[in-house]
Amino acid sequence: MAKFDTIGVLTSGGDAPGMNTAIRAITRRALQHGIKVKGILGGYSGLVNDSMIDLGARDVSNIEYLGGTILYSDRCLEFKTEEGMQAAIATCKRHNIDAIVAIGGDGTFRGATDLSLRGIPTIGVTGSIDNDVTATDYTVGFDTAMNTVVEAVDRLRDTCQSHARCNVVEVMGRDCGEIALKTGIASGAVAIAIPEVPFDEDAAIERIIAAKKSGKRSMIVIVSEGVFTADGKPYGEVLRHVIQEKTGVETKFARLAHIVRGGAPTLRDRLTATEMGAFAVDLLMEGKSDVIVAEVAGKIVSYDISFALITDKMYKKKLAEGALDKFSAEDVEKMKAICDFRAAEIRRLYDIHLGLCR
Ligand code: F6P
């Protein structure tokens, strides 16, 4: 078993419901092992600027149900510079921080790798509403975000039904359409536009016209923020006008934006954050470093960060020349299988939506 005096915990990138639940689990699991815990404030900025608090058992009481992150978050550019990195390492030395658990998404994991390579064992725990880390089936915050979308859309549906209107709703997710796809299905959307699947605008317009003719009063269209027109405009706002002009149905537009990132985590997020947080500390105790905690087929597992990040690039078709060279043929096959599975799941769900929306 590895020996640690103090571990640091931080949250970085976009906040996500469940991050606090993970902070609690990480802190309490470390205390269980007799390890002290520092809460680093403002993500990697807190390491660069030496900003942190002690976390004891009572400091993390009653935070499991709070949205946001009590440790605050940031996207720290300075940390990416050699100077910033040196300052971060010096902060760790000053406070006897000999390992870190970093909660966040892919940007957070790149930072975690940098720290691991500099001799500070670091473990990543997924926290992002987007569910956009390809190697894990699930990122903490995703379920809460989807439930928030569905609740908002249910309200929009009420008023659409009263006024016989259509509402185009844009939801977050960056270049990942999973929030849009799953909430669109759960809300009975008449059309869903996501970055992963080409959107058939003409077919959507025909569906709306036919639905109107058959007596449908309320129409919901969900558009992911990652879908743009050919000239780079957010597609949701444009689609609203197209629908109104071509179907004659009065059409409103709602951008849910950061509303979707706030709020108390759901049961699913609390459970997953707790399991992942406790597992991250266990991995450190086993002497592991530079890995992320992931969920695969319902099980909590770990992946090397480089494997996870390259799998993500493969899925998003952003692989740089030679990026796969350092991986074994077996690893590359595993990456391809993960990407194929993810793409097939999205296609399968999209086809279910197409079969039902009318
Ligand atoms: O990654 C989470 C996320 O909420 C994305 O869905 C969104 O595109 C982005 O962060 C917004 O970032 P910011 O909070 O910096 O505006």
mmCIF file of C-alpha atoms and ligand atoms in Angstrom:
data_model
loop_
_atom_site.group_PDB
_atom_site.id
_atom_site.type_symbol
_atom_site.label_atom_id
_atom_site.label_comp_id
_atom_site.label_asym_id
_atom_site.label_seq_id
_atom_site.Cartn_x
_atom_site.Cartn_y
_atom_site.Cartn_z
ATOM 1 C CA MET A 1 0.000 0.000 0.000
ATOM 2 C CA ALA A 2 1.262 3.457 -0.901
ATOM 3 C CA LYS A 3 1.850 5.941 1.941
ATOM 4 C CA PHE A 4 0.602 9.495 1.765
ATOM 5 C CA ASP A 5 0.733 12.368 4.219
ATOM 6 C CA THR A 6 -1.736 14.645 2.442
ATOM 7 C CA ILE A 7 -3.757 14.434 -0.747
ATOM 8 C CA GLY A 8 -5.283 17.362 -2.601
ATOM 9 C CA VAL A 9 -8.699 17.373 -4.229
ATOM 10 C CA LEU A 10 -9.784 19.842 -6.885
ATOM 11 C CA THR A 11 -12.597 20.471 -9.345
ATOM 12 C CA SER A 12 -11.736 21.903 -12.738
ATOM 13 C CA GLY A 13 -13.490 22.901 -15.989
ATOM 14 C CA GLY A 14 -17.263 23.387 -16.129
ATOM 15 C CA ASP A 15 -18.862 22.563 -12.775
ATOM 16 C CA ALA A 16 -21.277 19.636 -12.634
ATOM 17 C CA PRO A 17 -23.883 18.491 -10.121
ATOM 18 C CA GLY A 18 -22.328 15.700 -8.058
ATOM 19 C CA MET A 19 -18.896 17.270 -7.804
ATOM 20 C CA ASN A 20 -19.567 18.065 -4.140
ATOM 21 C CA THR A 21 -20.702 14.505 -3.533
ATOM 22 C CA ALA A 22 -17.391 13.303 -4.996
ATOM 23 C CA ILE A 23 -15.416 15.763 -2.832
ATOM 24 C CA ARG A 24 -17.127 14.352 0.249
ATOM 25 C CA ALA A 25 -16.408 10.744 -0.738
ATOM 26 C CA ILE A 26 -12.763 11.446 -1.580
ATOM 27 C CA THR A 27 -12.223 13.325 1.678
ATOM 28 C CA ARG A 28 -13.874 10.779 3.909
ATOM 29 C CA ARG A 29 -12.186 7.807 2.182
ATOM 30 C CA ALA A 30 -8.773 9.460 2.560
ATOM 31 C CA LEU A 31 -9.455 10.250 6.246
ATOM 32 C CA GLN A 32 -10.412 6.592 6.684
ATOM 33 C CA HIS A 33 -6.855 5.747 5.570
ATOM 34 C CA GLY A 34 -5.361 8.322 7.968
ATOM 35 C CA ILE A 35 -4.504 10.740 5.143
ATOM 36 C CA LYS A 36 -4.996 14.496 5.523
ATOM 37 C CA VAL A 37 -6.915 16.315 2.793
ATOM 38 C CA LYS A 38 -6.502 19.769 1.261
ATOM 39 C CA GLY A 39 -9.258 21.244 -0.871
ATOM 40 C CA ILE A 40 -7.558 23.166 -3.678
ATOM 41 C CA LEU A 41 -9.613 26.216 -4.605
ATOM 42 C CA GLY A 42 -10.500 27.219 -8.157
ATOM 43 C CA GLY A 43 -9.166 24.126 -9.937
ATOM 44 C CA TYR A 44 -5.537 24.154 -11.108
ATOM 45 C CA SER A 45 -5.398 27.911 -10.395
ATOM 46 C CA GLY A 46 -5.447 27.033 -6.701
ATOM 47 C CA LEU A 47 -2.270 25.012 -7.186
ATOM 48 C CA VAL A 48 -0.567 27.760 -9.165
ATOM 49 C CA ASN A 49 -1.586 30.478 -6.662
ATOM 50 C CA ASP A 50 -1.389 28.406 -3.480
ATOM 51 C CA SER A 51 -5.046 28.721 -2.552
ATOM 52 C CA MET A 52 -6.475 25.882 -0.484
ATOM 53 C CA ILE A 53 -8.376 24.875 2.620
ATOM 54 C CA ASP A 54 -8.104 21.970 5.038
ATOM 55 C CA LEU A 55 -10.877 19.429 4.618
ATOM 56 C CA GLY A 56 -11.883 17.456 7.690
ATOM 57 C CA ALA A 57 -14.866 15.150 8.086
ATOM 58 C CA ARG A 58 -17.126 18.012 9.268
ATOM 59 C CA ASP A 59 -16.066 20.309 6.412
ATOM 60 C CA VAL A 60 -17.666 17.945 3.934
ATOM 61 C CA SER A 61 -20.847 17.320 5.935
ATOM 62 C CA ASN A 62 -24.073 18.038 4.110
ATOM 63 C CA ILE A 63 -22.468 18.889 0.805
ATOM 64 C CA GLU A 64 -23.510 15.710 -1.032
ATOM 65 C CA TYR A 65 -26.753 17.340 -2.140
ATOM 66 C CA LEU A 66 -25.385 20.727 -3.175
ATOM 67 C CA GLY A 67 -25.046 21.810 -6.811
ATOM 68 C CA GLY A 68 -21.913 23.572 -8.096
ATOM 69 C CA THR A 69 -18.633 22.936 -6.321
ATOM 70 C CA ILE A 70 -17.629 24.165 -2.867
ATOM 71 C CA LEU A 71 -14.022 24.192 -4.129
ATOM 72 C CA TYR A 72 -14.921 26.462 -7.068
ATOM 73 C CA SER A 73 -13.723 25.805 -10.590
ATOM 74 C CA ASP A 74 -11.716 27.372 -13.352
ATOM 75 C CA ARG A 75 -10.131 26.693 -16.717
ATOM 76 C CA CYS A 76 -6.550 27.692 -15.851
ATOM 77 C CA LEU A 77 -4.355 28.711 -18.797
ATOM 78 C CA GLU A 78 -1.352 29.502 -16.595
ATOM 79 C CA PHE A 79 -1.179 25.900 -15.430
ATOM 80 C CA LYS A 80 -0.372 24.909 -19.021
ATOM 81 C CA THR A 81 2.820 27.018 -18.993
ATOM 82 C CA GLU A 82 6.146 25.741 -17.598
ATOM 83 C CA GLU A 83 6.149 28.583 -15.055
ATOM 84 C CA GLY A 84 2.610 27.751 -13.897
ATOM 85 C CA MET A 85 3.452 24.057 -13.632
ATOM 86 C CA GLN A 86 6.568 24.804 -11.548
ATOM 87 C CA ALA A 87 4.477 26.993 -9.223
ATOM 88 C CA ALA A 88 1.933 24.162 -8.874
ATOM 89 C CA ILE A 89 4.623 21.610 -7.983
ATOM 90 C CA ALA A 90 6.158 24.043 -5.458
ATOM 91 C CA THR A 91 2.702 24.470 -3.840
ATOM 92 C CA CYS A 92 2.348 20.701 -3.524
ATOM 93 C CA LYS A 93 5.806 20.447 -1.878
ATOM 94 C CA ARG A 94 5.028 23.321 0.533
ATOM 95 C CA HIS A 95 1.892 21.580 1.789
ATOM 96 C CA ASN A 96 3.164 17.972 1.688
ATOM 97 C CA ILE A 97 0.582 17.172 -0.980
ATOM 98 C CA ASP A 98 1.882 13.937 -2.427
ATOM 99 C CA ALA A 99 -1.112 12.974 -4.565
ATOM 100 C CA ILE A 100 -4.158 14.620 -6.122
ATOM 101 C CA VAL A 101 -7.656 13.629 -7.167
ATOM 102 C CA ALA A 102 -8.913 15.936 -9.936
ATOM 103 C CA ILE A 103 -12.621 15.987 -10.764
ATOM 104 C CA GLY A 104 -13.628 17.238 -14.221
ATOM 105 C CA GLY A 105 -13.593 16.424 -17.927
ATOM 106 C CA ASP A 106 -10.958 15.917 -20.624
ATOM 107 C CA GLY A 107 -9.160 19.250 -19.969
ATOM 108 C CA THR A 108 -8.881 18.307 -16.301
ATOM 109 C CA PHE A 109 -7.380 14.957 -17.215
ATOM 110 C CA ARG A 110 -4.698 16.570 -19.389
ATOM 111 C CA GLY A 111 -3.678 18.575 -16.302
ATOM 112 C CA ALA A 112 -3.732 15.388 -14.225
ATOM 113 C CA THR A 113 -1.320 13.707 -16.629
ATOM 114 C CA ASP A 114 1.049 16.690 -16.460
ATOM 115 C CA LEU A 115 1.108 16.451 -12.655
ATOM 116 C CA SER A 116 1.593 12.674 -12.720
ATOM 117 C CA LEU A 117 4.545 13.054 -15.104
ATOM 118 C CA ARG A 118 6.083 15.559 -12.641
ATOM 119 C CA GLY A 119 5.933 13.044 -9.813
ATOM 120 C CA ILE A 120 2.600 13.943 -8.191
ATOM 121 C CA PRO A 121 0.408 10.845 -8.589
ATOM 122 C CA THR A 122 -2.936 12.085 -9.886
ATOM 123 C CA ILE A 123 -6.234 10.327 -10.467
ATOM 124 C CA GLY A 124 -9.106 11.787 -12.520
ATOM 125 C CA VAL A 125 -12.765 11.442 -11.599
ATOM 126 C CA THR A 126 -15.225 12.279 -14.360
ATOM 127 C CA GLY A 127 -17.410 15.286 -13.647
ATOM 128 C CA SER A 128 -19.121 16.887 -16.636
ATOM 129 C CA ILE A 129 -22.729 17.387 -17.632
ATOM 130 C CA ASP A 130 -21.799 16.621 -21.261
ATOM 131 C CA ASN A 131 -21.046 12.867 -20.942
ATOM 132 C CA ASP A 132 -18.389 13.549 -23.545
ATOM 133 C CA VAL A 133 -15.488 11.427 -22.292
ATOM 134 C CA THR A 134 -15.666 8.562 -24.771
ATOM 135 C CA ALA A 135 -13.920 5.929 -22.638
ATOM 136 C CA THR A 136 -16.515 6.131 -19.872
ATOM 137 C CA ASP A 137 -20.199 5.357 -20.297
ATOM 138 C CA TYR A 138 -20.979 8.036 -17.754
ATOM 139 C CA THR A 139 -19.714 11.339 -16.385
ATOM 140 C CA VAL A 140 -21.002 12.656 -13.057
ATOM 141 C CA GLY A 141 -23.547 15.433 -13.605
ATOM 142 C CA PHE A 142 -25.067 14.055 -16.801
ATOM 143 C CA ASP A 143 -28.203 12.616 -15.200
ATOM 144 C CA THR A 144 -28.965 15.784 -13.240
ATOM 145 C CA ALA A 145 -28.474 17.932 -16.334
ATOM 146 C CA MET A 146 -30.820 15.730 -18.358
ATOM 147 C CA ASN A 147 -33.472 15.819 -15.655
ATOM 148 C CA THR A 148 -33.236 19.613 -15.559
ATOM 149 C CA VAL A 149 -33.726 19.776 -19.332
ATOM 150 C CA VAL A 150 -36.701 17.431 -19.212
ATOM 151 C CA GLU A 151 -38.333 19.460 -16.441
ATOM 152 C CA ALA A 152 -37.865 22.709 -18.387
ATOM 153 C CA VAL A 153 -39.179 21.136 -21.582
ATOM 154 C CA ASP A 154 -42.254 19.761 -19.781
ATOM 155 C CA ARG A 155 -43.066 23.364 -18.814
ATOM 156 C CA LEU A 156 -42.516 24.590 -22.343
ATOM 157 C CA ARG A 157 -44.743 21.783 -23.569
ATOM 158 C CA ASP A 158 -47.617 23.032 -21.359
ATOM 159 C CA THR A 159 -47.542 26.471 -22.896
ATOM 160 C CA CYS A 160 -47.012 25.144 -26.434
ATOM 161 C CA GLN A 161 -50.060 22.955 -26.003
ATOM 162 C CA SER A 162 -52.165 25.894 -24.811
ATOM 163 C CA HIS A 163 -51.139 28.127 -27.733
ATOM 164 C CA ALA A 164 -50.584 25.531 -30.485
ATOM 165 C CA ARG A 165 -46.925 26.448 -30.841
ATOM 166 C CA CYS A 166 -43.572 24.897 -31.494
ATOM 167 C CA ASN A 167 -40.599 25.502 -29.186
ATOM 168 C CA VAL A 168 -37.036 24.967 -30.323
ATOM 169 C CA VAL A 169 -34.893 24.309 -27.254
ATOM 170 C CA GLU A 170 -31.112 24.558 -27.375
ATOM 171 C CA VAL A 171 -29.220 22.531 -24.778
ATOM 172 C CA MET A 172 -25.571 22.392 -23.747
ATOM 173 C CA GLY A 173 -23.199 19.535 -24.447
ATOM 174 C CA ARG A 174 -20.402 21.173 -26.433
ATOM 175 C CA ASP A 175 -19.643 18.831 -29.373
ATOM 176 C CA CYS A 176 -21.463 15.906 -27.763
ATOM 177 C CA GLY A 177 -25.158 15.503 -28.575
ATOM 178 C CA GLU A 178 -26.054 13.073 -25.794
ATOM 179 C CA ILE A 179 -27.933 15.538 -23.592
ATOM 180 C CA ALA A 180 -29.991 16.647 -26.608
ATOM 181 C CA LEU A 181 -30.618 13.134 -27.896
ATOM 182 C CA LYS A 182 -31.691 11.541 -24.633
ATOM 183 C CA THR A 183 -33.777 14.475 -23.393
ATOM 184 C CA GLY A 184 -35.342 14.806 -26.840
ATOM 185 C CA ILE A 185 -36.467 11.180 -26.721
ATOM 186 C CA ALA A 186 -37.674 11.535 -23.128
ATOM 187 C CA SER A 187 -39.651 14.662 -24.061
ATOM 188 C CA GLY A 188 -41.271 13.217 -27.189
ATOM 189 C CA ALA A 189 -39.529 15.782 -29.401
ATOM 190 C CA VAL A 190 -40.731 16.008 -32.988
ATOM 191 C CA ALA A 191 -37.134 16.614 -34.115
ATOM 192 C CA ILE A 192 -33.665 16.373 -32.557
ATOM 193 C CA ALA A 193 -30.493 17.882 -34.032
ATOM 194 C CA ILE A 194 -27.132 16.664 -32.703
ATOM 195 C CA PRO A 195 -23.578 16.960 -34.037
ATOM 196 C CA GLU A 196 -23.127 13.185 -34.435
ATOM 197 C CA VAL A 197 -25.980 12.543 -36.926
ATOM 198 C CA PRO A 198 -26.764 14.580 -40.079
ATOM 199 C CA PHE A 199 -30.023 16.461 -39.546
ATOM 200 C CA ASP A 200 -32.683 16.076 -42.231
ATOM 201 C CA GLU A 201 -34.331 19.510 -42.071
ATOM 202 C CA ASP A 202 -36.798 18.859 -44.907
ATOM 203 C CA ALA A 203 -38.018 15.666 -43.259
ATOM 204 C CA ALA A 204 -38.450 17.495 -39.945
ATOM 205 C CA ILE A 205 -40.491 20.231 -41.632
ATOM 206 C CA GLU A 206 -42.686 17.642 -43.356
ATOM 207 C CA ARG A 207 -43.233 15.886 -40.027
ATOM 208 C CA ILE A 208 -44.310 19.110 -38.352
ATOM 209 C CA ILE A 209 -46.734 19.930 -41.185
ATOM 210 C CA ALA A 210 -48.204 16.411 -41.058
ATOM 211 C CA ALA A 211 -48.431 16.461 -37.250
ATOM 212 C CA LYS A 212 -50.225 19.826 -37.355
ATOM 213 C CA LYS A 213 -52.692 18.460 -39.919
ATOM 214 C CA SER A 214 -53.397 15.445 -37.727
ATOM 215 C CA GLY A 215 -54.289 17.695 -34.780
ATOM 216 C CA LYS A 216 -51.023 17.917 -32.842
ATOM 217 C CA ARG A 217 -50.926 21.251 -30.990
ATOM 218 C CA SER A 218 -47.515 21.263 -29.270
ATOM 219 C CA MET A 219 -44.191 20.544 -30.944
ATOM 220 C CA ILE A 220 -40.839 20.360 -29.184
ATOM 221 C CA VAL A 221 -37.577 20.423 -31.131
ATOM 222 C CA ILE A 222 -34.311 19.856 -29.238
ATOM 223 C CA VAL A 223 -31.078 21.166 -30.752
ATOM 224 C CA SER A 224 -27.632 20.581 -29.313
ATOM 225 C CA GLU A 225 -25.486 23.701 -28.949
ATOM 226 C CA GLY A 226 -22.845 21.861 -31.003
ATOM 227 C CA VAL A 227 -24.891 22.077 -34.225
ATOM 228 C CA PHE A 228 -24.137 25.041 -36.493
ATOM 229 C CA THR A 229 -25.205 26.257 -39.924
ATOM 230 C CA ALA A 230 -22.714 26.119 -42.801
ATOM 231 C CA ASP A 231 -21.787 29.733 -42.046
ATOM 232 C CA GLY A 232 -21.225 29.062 -38.337
ATOM 233 C CA LYS A 233 -24.456 30.300 -36.763
ATOM 234 C CA PRO A 234 -25.983 28.351 -33.832
ATOM 235 C CA TYR A 235 -28.494 26.155 -35.625
ATOM 236 C CA GLY A 236 -31.306 26.255 -33.044
ATOM 237 C CA GLU A 237 -32.052 29.949 -33.539
ATOM 238 C CA VAL A 238 -31.991 29.563 -37.311
ATOM 239 C CA LEU A 239 -34.205 26.479 -37.256
ATOM 240 C CA ARG A 240 -36.822 28.346 -35.256
ATOM 241 C CA HIS A 241 -37.348 30.777 -38.162
ATOM 242 C CA VAL A 242 -37.238 28.041 -40.784
ATOM 243 C CA ILE A 243 -39.963 26.087 -38.951
ATOM 244 C CA GLN A 244 -42.184 29.146 -38.521
ATOM 245 C CA GLU A 245 -41.848 30.193 -42.158
ATOM 246 C CA LYS A 246 -42.239 26.759 -43.737
ATOM 247 C CA THR A 247 -44.931 25.252 -41.494
ATOM 248 C CA GLY A 248 -46.931 28.273 -40.395
ATOM 249 C CA VAL A 249 -46.663 27.058 -36.783
ATOM 250 C CA GLU A 250 -45.750 29.898 -34.425
ATOM 251 C CA THR A 251 -42.327 28.936 -33.112
ATOM 252 C CA LYS A 252 -40.421 30.121 -30.025
ATOM 253 C CA PHE A 253 -36.783 29.611 -29.097
ATOM 254 C CA ALA A 254 -35.305 28.842 -25.669
ATOM 255 C CA ARG A 255 -31.612 28.520 -24.841
ATOM 256 C CA LEU A 256 -31.366 26.662 -21.546
ATOM 257 C CA ALA A 257 -27.611 27.336 -21.282
ATOM 258 C CA HIS A 258 -26.150 27.246 -17.743
ATOM 259 C CA ILE A 259 -29.513 26.528 -16.079
ATOM 260 C CA VAL A 260 -28.743 22.949 -17.022
ATOM 261 C CA ARG A 261 -25.473 22.966 -15.053
ATOM 262 C CA GLY A 262 -26.883 24.011 -11.688
ATOM 263 C CA GLY A 263 -29.050 22.323 -9.103
ATOM 264 C CA ALA A 264 -28.933 19.481 -6.625
ATOM 265 C CA PRO A 265 -27.505 16.216 -7.998
ATOM 266 C CA THR A 266 -29.921 13.365 -8.635
ATOM 267 C CA LEU A 267 -29.673 10.034 -6.848
ATOM 268 C CA ARG A 268 -27.811 8.586 -9.846
ATOM 269 C CA ASP A 269 -25.203 11.339 -9.707
ATOM 270 C CA ARG A 270 -24.813 11.112 -5.942
ATOM 271 C CA LEU A 271 -24.280 7.358 -6.052
ATOM 272 C CA THR A 272 -21.885 7.417 -8.983
ATOM 273 C CA ALA A 273 -19.911 10.360 -7.566
ATOM 274 C CA THR A 274 -19.587 8.550 -4.244
ATOM 275 C CA GLU A 275 -18.434 5.299 -5.814
ATOM 276 C CA MET A 276 -16.020 7.020 -8.180
ATOM 277 C CA GLY A 277 -14.596 9.268 -5.445
ATOM 278 C CA ALA A 278 -13.970 6.412 -3.020
ATOM 279 C CA PHE A 279 -12.493 4.282 -5.828
ATOM 280 C CA ALA A 280 -10.102 7.100 -6.811
ATOM 281 C CA VAL A 281 -8.585 7.096 -3.306
ATOM 282 C CA ASP A 282 -8.369 3.288 -3.357
ATOM 283 C CA LEU A 283 -6.466 3.493 -6.646
ATOM 284 C CA LEU A 284 -3.978 5.912 -5.077
ATOM 285 C CA MET A 285 -3.545 3.533 -2.138
ATOM 286 C CA GLU A 286 -2.768 0.741 -4.614
ATOM 287 C CA GLY A 287 0.037 2.900 -6.004
ATOM 288 C CA LYS A 288 -1.817 3.859 -9.209
ATOM 289 C CA SER A 289 -1.290 7.201 -10.912
ATOM 290 C CA ASP A 290 -2.282 8.897 -14.158
ATOM 291 C CA VAL A 291 -5.558 7.034 -14.501
ATOM 292 C CA ILE A 292 -9.192 8.075 -14.641
ATOM 293 C CA VAL A 293 -12.106 6.441 -12.942
ATOM 294 C CA ALA A 294 -14.710 5.375 -15.475
ATOM 295 C CA GLU A 295 -17.984 3.498 -15.631
ATOM 296 C CA VAL A 296 -18.184 0.689 -18.139
ATOM 297 C CA ALA A 297 -21.263 -1.536 -18.465
ATOM 298 C CA GLY A 298 -22.357 -0.563 -14.957
ATOM 299 C CA LYS A 299 -18.997 -1.229 -13.307
ATOM 300 C CA ILE A 300 -16.542 1.317 -11.892
ATOM 301 C CA VAL A 301 -13.161 0.737 -13.548
ATOM 302 C CA SER A 302 -10.005 2.688 -14.381
ATOM 303 C CA TYR A 303 -8.213 3.614 -17.600
ATOM 304 C CA ASP A 304 -4.801 5.137 -18.226
ATOM 305 C CA ILE A 305 -5.409 8.800 -18.920
ATOM 306 C CA SER A 306 -3.480 8.692 -22.189
ATOM 307 C CA PHE A 307 -5.634 5.766 -23.337
ATOM 308 C CA ALA A 308 -8.810 7.677 -22.435
ATOM 309 C CA LEU A 309 -7.713 10.921 -24.083
ATOM 310 C CA ILE A 310 -6.585 9.251 -27.303
ATOM 311 C CA THR A 311 -9.798 7.197 -27.456
ATOM 312 C CA ASP A 312 -11.652 10.486 -27.204
ATOM 313 C CA LYS A 313 -9.618 11.976 -30.048
ATOM 314 C CA MET A 314 -10.226 8.870 -32.142
ATOM 315 C CA TYR A 315 -13.984 9.151 -31.577
ATOM 316 C CA LYS A 316 -13.992 12.864 -32.368
ATOM 317 C CA LYS A 317 -11.796 12.256 -35.446
ATOM 318 C CA LYS A 318 -9.068 14.530 -34.096
ATOM 319 C CA LEU A 319 -6.188 12.039 -33.968
ATOM 320 C CA ALA A 320 -2.832 13.657 -34.703
ATOM 321 C CA GLU A 321 -0.291 11.921 -36.959
ATOM 322 C CA GLY A 322 1.435 9.127 -35.008
ATOM 323 C CA ALA A 323 -0.829 9.497 -31.948
ATOM 324 C CA LEU A 324 -1.438 5.735 -31.852
ATOM 325 C CA ASP A 325 2.218 4.753 -32.215
ATOM 326 C CA LYS A 326 2.916 4.246 -28.527
ATOM 327 C CA PHE A 327 -0.102 1.978 -28.027
ATOM 328 C CA SER A 328 -0.144 -1.785 -28.548
ATOM 329 C CA ALA A 329 -2.274 -3.277 -31.339
ATOM 330 C CA GLU A 330 -4.513 -4.676 -28.607
ATOM 331 C CA ASP A 331 -5.039 -1.209 -27.082
ATOM 332 C CA VAL A 332 -5.838 0.303 -30.478
ATOM 333 C CA GLU A 333 -8.416 -2.442 -31.086
ATOM 334 C CA LYS A 334 -9.922 -1.719 -27.670
ATOM 335 C CA MET A 335 -10.105 2.000 -28.503
ATOM 336 C CA LYS A 336 -11.819 1.270 -31.822
ATOM 337 C CA ALA A 337 -14.323 -1.012 -30.094
ATOM 338 C CA ILE A 338 -15.171 1.723 -27.553
ATOM 339 C CA CYS A 339 -15.650 4.288 -30.345
ATOM 340 C CA ASP A 340 -17.761 1.907 -32.455
ATOM 341 C CA PHE A 341 -19.935 1.037 -29.476
ATOM 342 C CA ARG A 342 -20.516 4.691 -28.640
ATOM 343 C CA ALA A 343 -21.344 5.641 -32.248
ATOM 344 C CA ALA A 344 -23.688 2.651 -32.607
ATOM 345 C CA GLU A 345 -25.501 3.540 -29.371
ATOM 346 C CA ILE A 346 -26.121 7.072 -30.597
ATOM 347 C CA ARG A 347 -27.347 5.822 -33.965
ATOM 348 C CA ARG A 348 -29.589 3.227 -32.270
ATOM 349 C CA LEU A 349 -31.211 5.870 -30.051
ATOM 350 C CA TYR A 350 -31.540 8.333 -32.927
ATOM 351 C CA ASP A 351 -33.332 5.691 -34.993
ATOM 352 C CA ILE A 352 -35.717 4.981 -32.117
ATOM 353 C CA HIS A 353 -36.474 8.715 -32.028
ATOM 354 C CA LEU A 354 -37.063 8.837 -35.810
ATOM 355 C CA GLY A 355 -39.440 5.901 -35.613
ATOM 356 C CA LEU A 356 -41.552 7.516 -32.905
ATOM 357 C CA CYS A 357 -41.690 11.225 -33.705
ATOM 358 C CA ARG A 358 -44.830 12.116 -35.568
HETATM 359 O O1 F6P B 1 -18.494 21.254 -20.501
HETATM 360 C C1 F6P B 1 -19.608 21.716 -19.828
HETATM 361 C C2 F6P B 1 -20.210 22.893 -20.523
HETATM 362 O O2 F6P B 1 -21.337 23.305 -19.778
HETATM 363 C C3 F6P B 1 -20.589 22.693 -21.997
HETATM 364 O O3 F6P B 1 -21.791 21.998 -22.143
HETATM 365 C C4 F6P B 1 -20.629 24.102 -22.480
HETATM 366 O O4 F6P B 1 -20.400 24.168 -23.868
HETATM 367 C C5 F6P B 1 -19.509 24.763 -21.711
HETATM 368 O O5 F6P B 1 -19.293 23.967 -20.558
HETATM 369 C C6 F6P B 1 -19.801 26.182 -21.297
HETATM 370 O O6 F6P B 1 -18.678 26.683 -20.667
HETATM 371 P P1 F6P B 1 -18.662 28.032 -19.816
HETATM 372 O O7 F6P B 1 -19.279 27.729 -18.481
HETATM 373 O O8 F6P B 1 -17.236 28.376 -19.706
HETATM 374 O O9 F6P B 1 -19.480 29.031 -20.555
#
